[in-house]
Coordinates of C-alpha atoms in Angstrom, one line a residue:
Chain Y
M26 CA 79.0 83.8 -26.8
K27 CA 77.0 80.2 -26.7
S28 CA 78.3 76.8 -27.1
E29 CA 76.2 75.1 -24.8
W30 CA 72.3 75.6 -25.7
P31 CA 69.7 73.7 -23.6
K32 CA 69.0 70.4 -25.0
L33 CA 65.3 70.0 -24.8
G34 CA 64.4 67.4 -27.3
V35 CA 61.9 67.6 -29.7
G36 CA 58.9 69.8 -29.4
V37 CA 56.0 71.3 -31.6
G38 CA 54.6 74.8 -32.5
L39 CA 51.7 75.7 -29.9
R40 CA 48.7 76.4 -32.1
T41 CA 45.1 77.6 -31.5
V42 CA 43.3 74.4 -32.9
H43 CA 45.2 72.5 -30.6
Y44 CA 45.0 74.3 -27.0
E45 CA 41.8 72.1 -25.9
H46 CA 43.7 68.8 -26.9
V47 CA 46.6 70.0 -25.2
L48 CA 45.1 71.2 -22.1
N49 CA 42.8 68.3 -21.6
H50 CA 45.1 65.7 -22.3
I51 CA 48.8 66.7 -21.2
P52 CA 50.0 64.9 -24.3
E53 CA 53.6 63.7 -24.1
M54 CA 55.7 66.2 -25.6
D55 CA 59.1 67.7 -24.9
W56 CA 58.2 71.3 -25.4
F57 CA 56.4 73.7 -27.1
E58 CA 57.3 76.7 -29.2
I59 CA 55.0 79.5 -29.1
V60 CA 54.9 82.5 -31.7
S61 CA 55.9 85.8 -29.4
E62 CA 53.8 88.1 -31.2
N63 CA 50.6 85.8 -30.6
F64 CA 51.2 86.4 -27.2
M65 CA 52.9 90.0 -26.7
D66 CA 49.8 92.1 -27.2
S67 CA 47.0 89.6 -25.8
G68 CA 45.9 89.6 -22.0
G69 CA 42.9 87.7 -22.6
R70 CA 42.4 84.0 -23.4
P71 CA 45.9 83.1 -25.3
R72 CA 47.9 84.4 -22.2
Y73 CA 45.3 82.2 -20.0
I74 CA 46.1 79.1 -21.9
L75 CA 49.9 79.9 -22.2
D76 CA 50.0 80.2 -18.6
K77 CA 48.2 77.0 -18.0
I78 CA 50.5 75.0 -20.4
R79 CA 53.8 76.7 -19.1
E80 CA 52.6 74.5 -15.8
H81 CA 53.1 71.3 -17.6
Y82 CA 55.9 72.1 -20.5
P83 CA 59.1 74.1 -21.2
I84 CA 58.4 77.1 -23.5
V85 CA 60.4 78.3 -26.3
M86 CA 60.0 82.0 -27.8
H87 CA 60.0 82.2 -31.6
G88 CA 59.2 85.6 -33.3
V89 CA 58.6 86.7 -36.8
S90 CA 58.4 90.4 -36.4
L91 CA 62.0 91.7 -35.0
S92 CA 63.0 92.6 -38.4
I93 CA 66.6 92.4 -37.3
G94 CA 68.0 93.5 -40.7
S95 CA 65.8 96.4 -41.1
A96 CA 67.6 99.3 -42.3
D97 CA 65.1 101.6 -40.3
G98 CA 66.5 100.4 -37.0
L99 CA 64.8 98.3 -34.5
D100 CA 61.0 99.2 -33.2
Q101 CA 61.8 99.9 -29.6
E102 CA 58.1 99.6 -28.3
Y103 CA 58.7 96.0 -29.9
L104 CA 61.3 95.2 -27.7
E105 CA 60.0 96.4 -24.9
R106 CA 57.0 94.1 -25.3
L107 CA 59.2 91.2 -26.1
K108 CA 60.8 91.7 -22.8
A109 CA 57.8 91.9 -21.0
L110 CA 56.8 88.3 -22.4
I111 CA 60.3 86.9 -22.1
D112 CA 60.5 87.9 -18.1
E113 CA 57.2 86.5 -17.6
V114 CA 57.4 83.3 -19.5
D115 CA 61.1 82.8 -18.8
P116 CA 61.5 80.7 -22.2
Q117 CA 64.3 78.3 -22.6
L118 CA 65.4 79.7 -25.9
V119 CA 64.4 83.1 -28.0
S120 CA 64.9 83.2 -31.5
D121 CA 63.6 85.4 -34.7
H122 CA 64.7 85.3 -38.4
L123 CA 67.7 86.7 -40.2
C124 CA 65.4 89.0 -42.4
F125 CA 63.4 92.0 -42.5
S126 CA 59.8 92.5 -42.2
N127 CA 59.2 96.4 -42.3
A128 CA 60.4 99.4 -44.4
G129 CA 59.8 102.7 -44.5
G130 CA 57.3 102.7 -41.7
D131 CA 55.0 99.8 -43.0
Q132 CA 54.9 95.9 -42.0
L133 CA 55.0 93.7 -44.7
H134 CA 54.0 90.7 -42.6
D135 CA 56.8 88.3 -44.2
L136 CA 60.1 87.0 -43.8
L137 CA 61.9 89.1 -46.5
P138 CA 65.5 88.4 -47.5
L139 CA 68.5 90.3 -47.1
P140 CA 71.3 90.8 -49.6
H141 CA 74.4 89.0 -48.4
T142 CA 76.8 91.9 -48.2
D143 CA 79.1 93.7 -45.5
E144 CA 76.6 96.4 -45.1
A145 CA 73.8 94.0 -44.0
I146 CA 76.2 92.0 -41.6
R147 CA 77.3 95.1 -40.0
L148 CA 73.9 96.6 -39.7
V149 CA 72.5 92.9 -38.3
V150 CA 75.2 92.6 -36.0
K151 CA 74.9 96.0 -34.5
Q152 CA 71.2 95.3 -34.0
V153 CA 71.6 91.8 -32.6
K154 CA 73.6 93.2 -29.9
Q155 CA 71.4 95.8 -29.2
V156 CA 68.6 92.9 -28.8
Q157 CA 70.9 90.7 -26.7
D158 CA 71.6 93.8 -24.3
F159 CA 68.1 95.0 -23.9
I160 CA 66.6 91.5 -23.4
E161 CA 69.5 90.4 -21.4
R162 CA 69.6 87.2 -23.1
P163 CA 71.4 85.6 -26.3
I164 CA 69.2 85.1 -29.3
M165 CA 69.3 82.9 -32.3
L166 CA 68.5 83.7 -35.7
E167 CA 66.8 81.4 -38.2
N168 CA 68.0 81.1 -41.8
V169 CA 64.9 82.1 -44.0
S170 CA 63.8 80.6 -47.3
S171 CA 64.0 83.1 -50.3
Y172 CA 62.6 82.9 -54.0
F173 CA 65.4 85.3 -55.6
S174 CA 68.7 86.5 -54.7
F175 CA 70.5 89.8 -55.0
K176 CA 73.1 90.3 -57.6
H177 CA 75.1 92.3 -55.5
S178 CA 75.6 89.7 -52.6
E179 CA 78.8 89.3 -52.0
M180 CA 79.0 85.9 -50.3
P181 CA 76.7 82.6 -50.0
E182 CA 74.1 82.5 -47.4
W183 CA 76.1 80.0 -44.9
E184 CA 79.1 82.6 -44.7
F185 CA 76.4 85.4 -44.4
I186 CA 74.7 83.8 -41.4
T187 CA 78.0 82.5 -39.7
T188 CA 79.9 85.9 -40.0
I189 CA 76.9 87.6 -38.2
A190 CA 76.5 84.8 -35.4
E191 CA 80.2 84.8 -34.9
E192 CA 80.5 88.7 -34.5
A193 CA 77.3 89.2 -33.0
G194 CA 77.6 86.6 -30.5
C195 CA 73.9 85.1 -31.1
G196 CA 73.2 81.5 -32.0
I197 CA 71.8 79.8 -35.3
L198 CA 68.3 78.3 -35.4
L199 CA 69.2 76.0 -38.4
D200 CA 65.8 75.3 -40.3
I201 CA 66.5 72.3 -42.3
N202 CA 63.6 72.8 -44.6
N203 CA 64.6 76.2 -45.5
I204 CA 67.7 75.0 -46.3
Y205 CA 66.4 72.4 -48.9
V206 CA 63.9 74.9 -50.1
N207 CA 66.7 77.6 -50.9
A208 CA 69.2 74.9 -52.1
F209 CA 66.7 73.7 -55.0
N210 CA 65.8 77.8 -55.4
H211 CA 69.2 78.9 -55.8
K212 CA 70.9 75.6 -57.2
F213 CA 73.3 74.8 -54.3
D214 CA 74.1 71.8 -52.5
P215 CA 72.3 71.3 -49.2
L216 CA 75.4 69.8 -47.8
T217 CA 77.6 72.5 -48.5
F218 CA 75.7 74.6 -46.3
I219 CA 75.3 72.5 -43.4
N220 CA 78.9 71.5 -43.5
A221 CA 79.6 75.0 -43.4
I222 CA 78.2 76.1 -40.0
P223 CA 80.5 75.9 -36.9
P224 CA 78.5 73.4 -34.9
H225 CA 78.7 75.4 -31.4
L226 CA 76.7 78.2 -33.0
V227 CA 73.5 75.9 -33.5
G228 CA 71.1 76.1 -30.8
Q229 CA 67.9 74.6 -32.5
F230 CA 66.3 72.7 -35.7
H231 CA 63.3 73.4 -37.4
L232 CA 61.7 70.7 -39.4
A233 CA 58.7 71.5 -41.8
G234 CA 56.9 70.7 -45.0
H235 CA 57.0 72.5 -48.2
S236 CA 55.0 73.0 -51.5
D237 CA 56.4 72.1 -54.9
H238 CA 55.6 75.0 -57.4
D239 CA 57.5 72.9 -60.2
T240 CA 60.0 75.9 -60.9
Y241 CA 60.2 76.7 -57.0
L242 CA 59.8 75.2 -53.8
F243 CA 57.8 77.1 -51.4
D244 CA 58.3 77.3 -47.8
T245 CA 54.4 76.9 -46.8
H246 CA 54.7 74.8 -43.3
V247 CA 51.8 72.5 -44.8
G248 CA 51.8 68.6 -45.1
P249 CA 54.2 66.3 -43.6
I250 CA 58.1 66.6 -43.9
I251 CA 59.3 65.0 -47.0
E252 CA 61.9 62.1 -46.8
D253 CA 65.1 64.3 -48.3
V254 CA 64.3 66.8 -45.5
W255 CA 64.4 63.9 -43.1
K256 CA 67.5 62.6 -44.5
L257 CA 69.1 66.1 -44.4
Y258 CA 68.0 66.1 -40.8
Q259 CA 70.2 63.0 -40.1
V260 CA 73.1 64.5 -41.5
A261 CA 72.7 67.4 -39.4
L262 CA 72.2 65.8 -36.3
K263 CA 75.7 63.7 -36.8
R264 CA 77.4 67.1 -37.4
F265 CA 75.9 69.3 -34.7
G266 CA 74.6 66.6 -32.2
C267 CA 71.4 66.4 -30.2
V268 CA 70.4 69.9 -30.9
S269 CA 66.4 70.9 -29.7
T270 CA 64.3 70.0 -32.7
L271 CA 60.8 71.6 -33.5
I272 CA 58.3 70.3 -35.9
E273 CA 56.3 73.0 -37.8
W274 CA 52.8 72.7 -39.4
D275 CA 51.1 76.0 -39.8
S276 CA 48.5 75.6 -42.9
H277 CA 45.7 73.1 -43.0
I278 CA 47.1 71.8 -39.2
P279 CA 46.2 68.4 -38.4
P280 CA 44.8 66.5 -35.5
F281 CA 47.5 66.7 -32.9
Q282 CA 48.3 63.0 -32.8
E283 CA 49.7 63.6 -36.4
L284 CA 52.2 66.4 -35.2
Q285 CA 53.1 63.7 -32.3
D286 CA 53.8 61.3 -34.9
E287 CA 56.5 63.6 -36.8
A288 CA 57.9 64.5 -33.4
N289 CA 58.3 60.8 -32.6
R290 CA 59.8 60.3 -35.8
A291 CA 62.4 63.1 -34.9
K292 CA 63.1 61.4 -31.9
K293 CA 63.7 57.9 -33.2
L294 CA 66.0 59.4 -35.7
M295 CA 68.0 61.2 -33.0
N296 CA 68.4 58.0 -31.2
I297 CA 69.6 55.9 -34.1
T298 CA 72.0 58.6 -35.5
L299 CA 73.6 59.7 -32.3
D300 CA 73.5 56.0 -30.3
N301 CA 70.5 57.0 -28.2
P302 CA 71.3 60.7 -27.1
Y303 CA 67.8 61.4 -26.9
D304 CA 67.4 58.7 -23.9
Q305 CA 70.9 59.7 -22.4
R306 CA 69.7 63.4 -22.4
R307 CA 66.4 62.1 -20.4
L308 CA 68.6 60.8 -17.9
D309 CA 70.8 63.4 -17.7
A310 CA 68.0 65.7 -16.8
H311 CA 66.1 63.4 -14.4
P312 CA 69.0 61.3 -12.7
S313 CA 67.7 58.3 -10.6
Chain B
M11 CA 76.6 107.8 -62.0
T12 CA 72.9 106.9 -62.3
K13 CA 70.7 105.1 -59.7
E14 CA 70.5 102.1 -62.1
D15 CA 74.4 101.5 -62.2
S16 CA 75.5 102.0 -58.4
T17 CA 75.4 99.4 -56.0
P18 CA 72.2 99.8 -54.4
T19 CA 72.0 100.6 -50.6
L20 CA 70.2 98.3 -48.1
R21 CA 67.6 101.0 -47.3
D22 CA 67.2 101.5 -51.4
I23 CA 66.5 97.6 -51.5
Q24 CA 64.1 97.2 -48.8
L25 CA 61.8 100.5 -49.9
A26 CA 61.8 99.1 -53.4
M27 CA 61.0 95.9 -52.0
R28 CA 58.3 97.4 -49.7
N29 CA 56.6 99.0 -52.8
A30 CA 56.8 96.0 -54.8
V31 CA 55.0 93.9 -52.0
R32 CA 52.6 96.7 -51.2
A33 CA 51.5 97.7 -54.3
G34 CA 47.9 96.9 -55.7
E35 CA 47.3 95.8 -59.3
H36 CA 46.1 99.1 -60.0
V37 CA 48.4 101.1 -58.6
D38 CA 50.9 102.3 -61.3
T39 CA 52.9 104.5 -59.3
H40 CA 55.3 101.9 -57.8
V41 CA 56.2 100.7 -61.5
N42 CA 59.4 102.4 -61.6
D43 CA 60.5 100.7 -58.5
H44 CA 59.5 97.4 -59.8
Q45 CA 62.2 97.8 -62.7
W46 CA 64.6 99.2 -60.7
L47 CA 64.6 96.6 -57.7
S48 CA 64.2 93.9 -60.5
Q49 CA 67.6 94.7 -62.2
H50 CA 69.2 94.0 -59.0
L51 CA 67.2 90.5 -58.1
E52 CA 68.2 87.0 -60.1
T53 CA 66.8 83.7 -60.1
K54 CA 68.4 80.5 -60.9
S55 CA 65.7 79.4 -63.2
T56 CA 63.4 80.5 -65.8
D57 CA 61.2 82.4 -63.5
S58 CA 61.5 86.2 -63.8
P59 CA 62.5 88.1 -60.8
E60 CA 59.1 89.7 -61.3
K61 CA 57.4 86.3 -60.8
R62 CA 59.4 85.4 -57.6
L63 CA 58.5 88.8 -56.0
E64 CA 54.9 87.9 -56.8
I65 CA 55.3 85.3 -54.4
Y66 CA 55.9 87.9 -51.5
R67 CA 53.3 90.1 -52.7
V68 CA 50.3 88.0 -52.9
G69 CA 51.5 86.4 -49.3
Y70 CA 51.2 90.0 -48.2
F71 CA 47.5 90.4 -49.5
I72 CA 46.7 86.9 -48.3
R73 CA 47.9 87.7 -44.8
R74 CA 46.4 90.8 -44.0
N75 CA 43.2 89.5 -45.6
E76 CA 43.1 86.4 -43.5
A77 CA 43.4 88.8 -40.4
L78 CA 40.7 90.7 -41.5
S79 CA 38.5 87.8 -41.8
V80 CA 38.8 86.5 -38.5
T81 CA 38.3 90.0 -36.8
Y82 CA 35.3 91.0 -39.2
E83 CA 33.5 87.5 -39.4
N84 CA 30.4 89.4 -39.5
I85 CA 31.2 91.8 -42.1
K86 CA 32.1 88.8 -44.0
K87 CA 29.0 87.1 -43.5
V88 CA 26.8 89.9 -44.5
L89 CA 28.8 90.9 -47.7
G90 CA 29.6 87.3 -49.0
Q91 CA 33.2 86.1 -49.7
D92 CA 33.1 87.9 -53.1
A93 CA 32.5 91.3 -51.7
F94 CA 34.4 91.0 -48.7
S95 CA 37.5 90.3 -50.4
V96 CA 36.9 93.1 -52.6
L97 CA 36.6 95.3 -49.5
C98 CA 39.6 93.8 -47.9
Y99 CA 41.5 94.6 -51.0
E100 CA 40.6 98.1 -51.4
Y101 CA 41.1 98.6 -47.7
I102 CA 44.9 96.7 -47.9
V103 CA 46.0 98.8 -50.9
A104 CA 44.6 102.3 -49.3
C105 CA 46.0 101.5 -45.8
G106 CA 49.3 100.3 -45.0
S107 CA 49.9 98.0 -42.3
K108 CA 51.5 100.0 -39.3
T109 CA 51.9 97.1 -36.7
Y110 CA 53.6 93.9 -36.3
N111 CA 50.3 92.6 -34.9
L112 CA 48.1 91.0 -37.1
N113 CA 45.0 90.9 -34.9
A114 CA 45.3 95.2 -35.2
E115 CA 45.1 94.5 -38.8
G116 CA 41.4 95.7 -38.7
E117 CA 41.7 99.0 -36.5
D118 CA 40.9 101.4 -39.6
L119 CA 38.3 99.6 -41.5
P120 CA 35.3 101.1 -39.3
Q121 CA 36.5 104.7 -40.3
F122 CA 37.4 103.3 -43.8
L123 CA 33.6 101.9 -44.2
K124 CA 32.4 105.5 -43.7
T125 CA 33.2 106.6 -46.7
H126 CA 33.0 103.3 -48.7
W127 CA 30.7 102.8 -51.6
L128 CA 29.4 99.7 -50.0
K129 CA 27.8 101.8 -47.3
E130 CA 25.1 102.9 -49.9
Q131 CA 24.0 99.6 -49.7
Y132 CA 24.7 98.3 -46.3
P133 CA 24.4 101.8 -44.2
Y134 CA 24.9 99.9 -40.9
L135 CA 28.3 98.5 -42.2
P136 CA 30.6 101.2 -40.2
D137 CA 28.7 100.3 -36.9
L138 CA 29.1 96.6 -37.4
A139 CA 32.7 96.8 -38.1
Q140 CA 33.1 99.2 -34.9
L141 CA 31.4 96.6 -32.9
E142 CA 33.6 93.7 -34.1
W143 CA 36.7 95.8 -33.6
L144 CA 35.6 96.1 -29.9
F145 CA 35.3 92.0 -29.8
Q146 CA 39.0 92.2 -30.8
L147 CA 39.8 94.9 -28.2
T148 CA 37.9 92.8 -25.7
F149 CA 39.8 89.5 -26.8
D150 CA 43.2 91.3 -26.6
A151 CA 43.4 93.4 -23.5
P152 CA 44.4 92.5 -20.3
S153 CA 42.8 91.8 -17.2
Y154 CA 43.5 93.4 -13.7
P155 CA 42.4 91.7 -10.5
A156 CA 38.7 92.6 -10.2
L157 CA 36.6 94.6 -7.7
L158 CA 35.1 92.6 -5.0
P159 CA 31.9 93.3 -3.1
E160 CA 34.1 93.6 0.2
T161 CA 36.3 95.9 -1.2
A162 CA 33.4 98.0 -2.5
A163 CA 31.8 98.1 0.6
R164 CA 34.8 99.6 2.3
Y165 CA 35.4 102.6 0.2
G166 CA 31.5 103.2 0.3
D167 CA 30.7 106.2 -2.0
F168 CA 34.2 107.2 -2.4
L169 CA 35.0 103.9 -4.4
P170 CA 37.0 105.1 -7.4
L171 CA 35.6 103.1 -10.2
T172 CA 37.6 102.0 -13.1
L173 CA 36.5 99.7 -16.0
Q174 CA 38.8 96.9 -16.9
P175 CA 40.6 97.5 -20.0
H176 CA 38.6 94.7 -21.9
V177 CA 35.2 96.6 -21.5
Q178 CA 34.1 98.2 -24.2
L179 CA 30.9 100.4 -25.3
L180 CA 29.1 101.2 -28.5
K181 CA 25.9 103.1 -29.2
T182 CA 24.2 102.3 -32.4
N183 CA 21.1 103.1 -34.2
W184 CA 21.2 99.5 -35.8
P185 CA 20.1 96.2 -34.2
L186 CA 23.2 94.8 -34.7
L187 CA 22.9 92.2 -31.5
T188 CA 19.8 90.8 -33.8
L189 CA 22.3 90.8 -36.7
L190 CA 24.9 88.8 -34.8
N191 CA 22.5 86.0 -33.6
Q192 CA 21.0 85.5 -37.0
E193 CA 21.1 82.2 -38.3
T194 CA 20.3 82.8 -41.7
K195 CA 22.7 82.7 -44.6
E196 CA 20.5 85.3 -46.5
T197 CA 22.3 88.9 -46.6
P198 CA 20.0 90.7 -44.0
H199 CA 18.5 94.2 -44.9
L200 CA 18.3 95.8 -41.7
T201 CA 16.2 98.7 -40.8
P202 CA 17.1 101.2 -38.1
L203 CA 15.6 100.6 -34.7
G204 CA 14.3 104.3 -34.3
R205 CA 16.2 104.5 -30.8
P206 CA 19.5 104.2 -29.9
C207 CA 20.7 100.8 -28.6
Y208 CA 23.4 100.9 -26.0
I209 CA 25.9 98.0 -26.1
L210 CA 28.3 96.3 -23.5
V211 CA 31.1 94.3 -24.7
H212 CA 33.0 92.5 -22.1
R213 CA 34.8 89.1 -21.5
D214 CA 32.9 85.8 -20.3
E215 CA 34.5 83.2 -17.7
N216 CA 36.3 81.5 -20.6
H217 CA 37.7 84.8 -21.6
Q218 CA 35.6 85.1 -24.8
P219 CA 34.1 88.6 -25.7
I220 CA 30.2 88.6 -25.4
S221 CA 28.1 91.5 -25.9
R222 CA 24.7 92.6 -24.2
E223 CA 22.1 95.5 -24.7
I224 CA 22.1 97.8 -21.6
E225 CA 19.8 100.6 -20.4
P226 CA 20.7 104.2 -21.4
N227 CA 21.4 105.3 -17.9
A228 CA 23.7 102.1 -17.3
F229 CA 25.6 102.8 -20.4
Y230 CA 26.3 106.5 -19.2
L231 CA 27.6 105.2 -15.7
L232 CA 30.2 103.0 -17.4
K233 CA 30.8 105.4 -19.7
K234 CA 31.7 108.0 -16.9
S235 CA 33.5 105.4 -15.0
R236 CA 36.3 105.5 -17.7
S237 CA 37.3 108.8 -15.9
R238 CA 38.3 106.9 -12.7
S239 CA 35.4 108.8 -11.2
T240 CA 34.1 108.0 -7.4
L241 CA 31.2 106.1 -7.0
S242 CA 29.1 109.2 -5.8
E243 CA 30.4 111.2 -8.8
V244 CA 29.2 108.6 -11.4
C245 CA 25.9 108.3 -9.5
E246 CA 25.5 112.1 -9.4
A247 CA 26.1 112.4 -12.8
V248 CA 23.5 110.1 -13.9
L249 CA 20.5 110.4 -11.9
T250 CA 18.6 106.9 -11.6
D251 CA 16.9 105.4 -8.8
P252 CA 18.8 103.5 -6.3
E253 CA 17.5 100.3 -6.9
H254 CA 18.3 100.1 -10.6
L255 CA 22.1 101.1 -9.2
T256 CA 22.1 98.6 -6.7
H257 CA 21.3 96.1 -9.1
W258 CA 24.0 97.2 -11.7
F259 CA 26.4 97.5 -9.8
A260 CA 25.9 93.8 -8.3
N261 CA 25.6 92.5 -11.8
W262 CA 28.9 94.2 -13.1
M263 CA 31.0 93.4 -10.0
Q264 CA 29.9 89.6 -10.9
L265 CA 30.8 90.3 -14.1
G266 CA 34.1 91.7 -13.5
I267 CA 33.5 94.9 -14.9
F268 CA 35.7 96.9 -12.8
Q269 CA 39.1 96.8 -11.7
N270 CA 40.2 96.7 -8.1
P271 CA 41.0 100.4 -7.1
S272 CA 44.1 99.2 -5.2
H273 CA 45.6 97.2 -8.2

């Protein structure tokens, strides 16, 4: 369905601790990503802040509770609230995760991995089509980090996500840090993952920090992005081009300037790796 | 073929993972599910599948606990970190999470506290929890265009009164507002007021929840306004002197308590 996703440059996640700074200083930033659920059910201060921020920046919506792989099916009430927010915010991109987060009527508040089976592919493809039909937009699914695998998985993760994206007509939000984390946890070469993904499917990158727990890496979104993930990002830029990139930092969130520094590093890498496509993108957007 | 021998369905895997994630340390009813699930999991390390499942289980408790800590800041202050953690743990184990919205995580806590052992030492906890839950509702509720004095004048006695969704009311016998304003770090031992205290919760100009004590008749007037009665019906139901009424309504309109009826 999508081969041309908007090229937005580099953005950061909008977090409550930065609301005042962003509103008071309107810092230079290409775009902000919001967690959809933080605004779907709130008509108070969060929505007021979002409206103000939308006046200055493009917004991308990223969800954590769509539960696209849930065997229980999709939550229609959730979809209605999501669509209402999409219609109001008119985001540049809409995404969620390739996982499940509820089962048997219980919300688990996590991004739980799916077995890589044909059964899961059929279910997710059907549900992605339902979502896209309902919200009248394409979505992207993000590869999630995981800490175990299923013995009955029938294919590697890259084949699983590619098949779903191609059959459902959705995009892939490629989380570079999650590829790195899973490569360590499941002992595969991260380049194999990146090289297996068709470039036209990729609409966004995520970059984040993680924690080293010795026997496994934990996707905590804490701390700066590590050097190996930056290197992998450069590899991804070469393969996928000037893809919109998000810096995620969700625990022990630092002052906004620190996020800006990370975003600036990503912009610099875009320029170095792709011979100034970042500057070209800006010229395309604002021709003199 | 036994369940253990067959390829598990997606639904079976997800239900077993739900049970593994939700189970509390002292809940042993899910042990069989754990064992069944572990047979279908593998790790490329010396860590067992059970150890890796623990990552999700701990994350589940931490996320819900954090959400409760945000909503029930004052309950946490009264109980202290340790007792609050115990309360959260017991609540999380007893009550599954039915909503994706972590802000709504604590909806059942006021009810849960009514029969909780901590109530014996802190009999005001259910009311305090109810007040904090109302703060959460006030924070998240939508706002509609507010009733303006000129609109009210146009309708006269037939003005339909509807409260904004963010307006909440609570009647309690405990000095909760004093407790909220208390700076001390010591655990307060409250004594009942000996009279009901009527509390109005609404949003200030910065969209933050605030609370104030109001007079009993003012409380009943606002309560009656929930049923979209007209101004005259509300005033008839709560007999009070006109001077009070004029003052209250002017104040409430200034605070944006009512919705514009034409909305």
